[in-house]
Amino acid sequence: MTNGCTLQMALLLWLPIAALSTNYNLLQFQQKRGNANCSELLRELEGAPEHCMESRMDFKVPEKIKQPQQIKKVEAVVVIHEMLLQIFDIFEENFSSTGWNETTVAKLRMQLHFQMDRLEEALMEIIKEGNFTPGNLTLMQLRSYYYRMRQYLRDKMYSRCAWTVVHVELLRNFSFLQRYTVFLQN
Ligand SMILES: *[C@@H]1O[C@H](CO)[C@@H](O)[C@H](O)[C@H]1NC(C)=O
Ligand SMILES: *[C@@H]1O[C@H](CO)[C@@H](O)[C@H](O)[C@H]1NC(C)=O
Ligand SMILES: *[C@@H]1O[C@H](CO)[C@@H](O)[C@H](O)[C@H]1NC(C)=O
Ligand SMILES: *[C@@H]1O[C@H](CO)[C@@H](O)[C@H](O)[C@H]1NC(C)=O
Ligand SMILES: *[C@@H]1O[C@H](CO)[C@@H](O)[C@H](O)[C@H]1NC(C)=O
């Protein structure tokens, strides 16, 4: 029991210090690798023929996301998390018309989940540090952007072409997210 107590004391002394420093470099590394994984999985899901791009949509990217130089480190964590969450939700929609491999989609969802977990851990620490100032305007716009994407799928009855359009948009989102991870630098 004494040993247990000592260990507990050591942990108590240690934890606040550990909790005070979010390891952004590690987070950045994990997110970069994870985004690359997601892009690869997304590419495995085949799109429909080119002519589908005629029904291309402007989902109206939030202005603030368009100009990432304005984004702070903490905000980047929140934005990346929100994007991954929204993309995760899109893959809960009916994609049976696409003929996509269910295993690949499941893997993609697992990967997204894993990345979200890492970001949530970081968020918990950020909140403990008292550094959390949510720019909820950006979040609302971001949610609307993905809402329009889901609405578009719904309006088009989850057709293969509609999914192709969304697929292309999401693939581009990941190359965008990849550049975004720069803001996670310590
Ligand atoms: C990326 O995928 C590989 C193989 O599926 C896996 O071993 C690795 O942990 C993944 N990386 C991240 C950051 O999730
Ligand atoms: C999914 O969409 C297809 C048509 O693309 C439809 O036949 C099927 O019933 C839908 N499934 C669900 C669960 O809504
Ligand atoms: C789906 O992909 C997995 C590998 O990720 C593969 O083993 C499986 O055969 C594929 N299923 C179909 C129906 O193509
Ligand atoms: C977030 O939204 C609430 C109400 O919806 C508002 O009162 C608050 O000022 C907003 N915060 C920021 C940082 O925009
Ligand atoms: C999604 O991808 C498009 C196309 O590259 C890009 O313009 C947009 O900024 C991305 N959306 C978000 C929310 O990052």
Coordinates of C-alpha atoms and ligand atoms in Angstrom, one line a residue, residues 61-62 65-66 83 142 145-146 169-170 172-173 175-176, ligand 5:
V61 CA -16.6 27.4 -48.0
P62 CA -16.6 29.7 -44.9
I65 CA -11.4 28.9 -43.6
K66 CA -10.5 30.2 -47.0
M83 CA -14.2 19.0 -40.2
L142 CA -18.4 25.1 -41.1
Y145 CA -21.0 24.1 -45.3
Y146 CA -21.2 20.3 -44.5
E169 CA -15.0 17.9 -52.5
L170 CA -13.9 15.7 -49.5
R172 CA -9.8 18.3 -51.7
N173 CA -10.8 18.9 -48.1
S175 CA -5.3 18.2 -49.0
F176 CA -6.6 21.4 -47.4
Ligands
LIG5 C1 -12.9 21.5 -49.0 O1 -12.3 21.4 -50.3 C2 -12.5 22.6 -51.1 C3 -11.9 22.3 -52.4 O2 -10.5 22.3 -52.4 C4 -11.8 23.8 -50.4 O3 -12.0 24.9 -51.2 C5 -12.5 24.0 -49.1 O4 -11.7 25.0 -48.4 C6 -12.5 22.7 -48.3 N1 -13.4 23.0 -47.2 C7 -13.0 23.2 -46.0 C8 -14.1 23.4 -45.0 O5 -11.9 23.2 -45.7

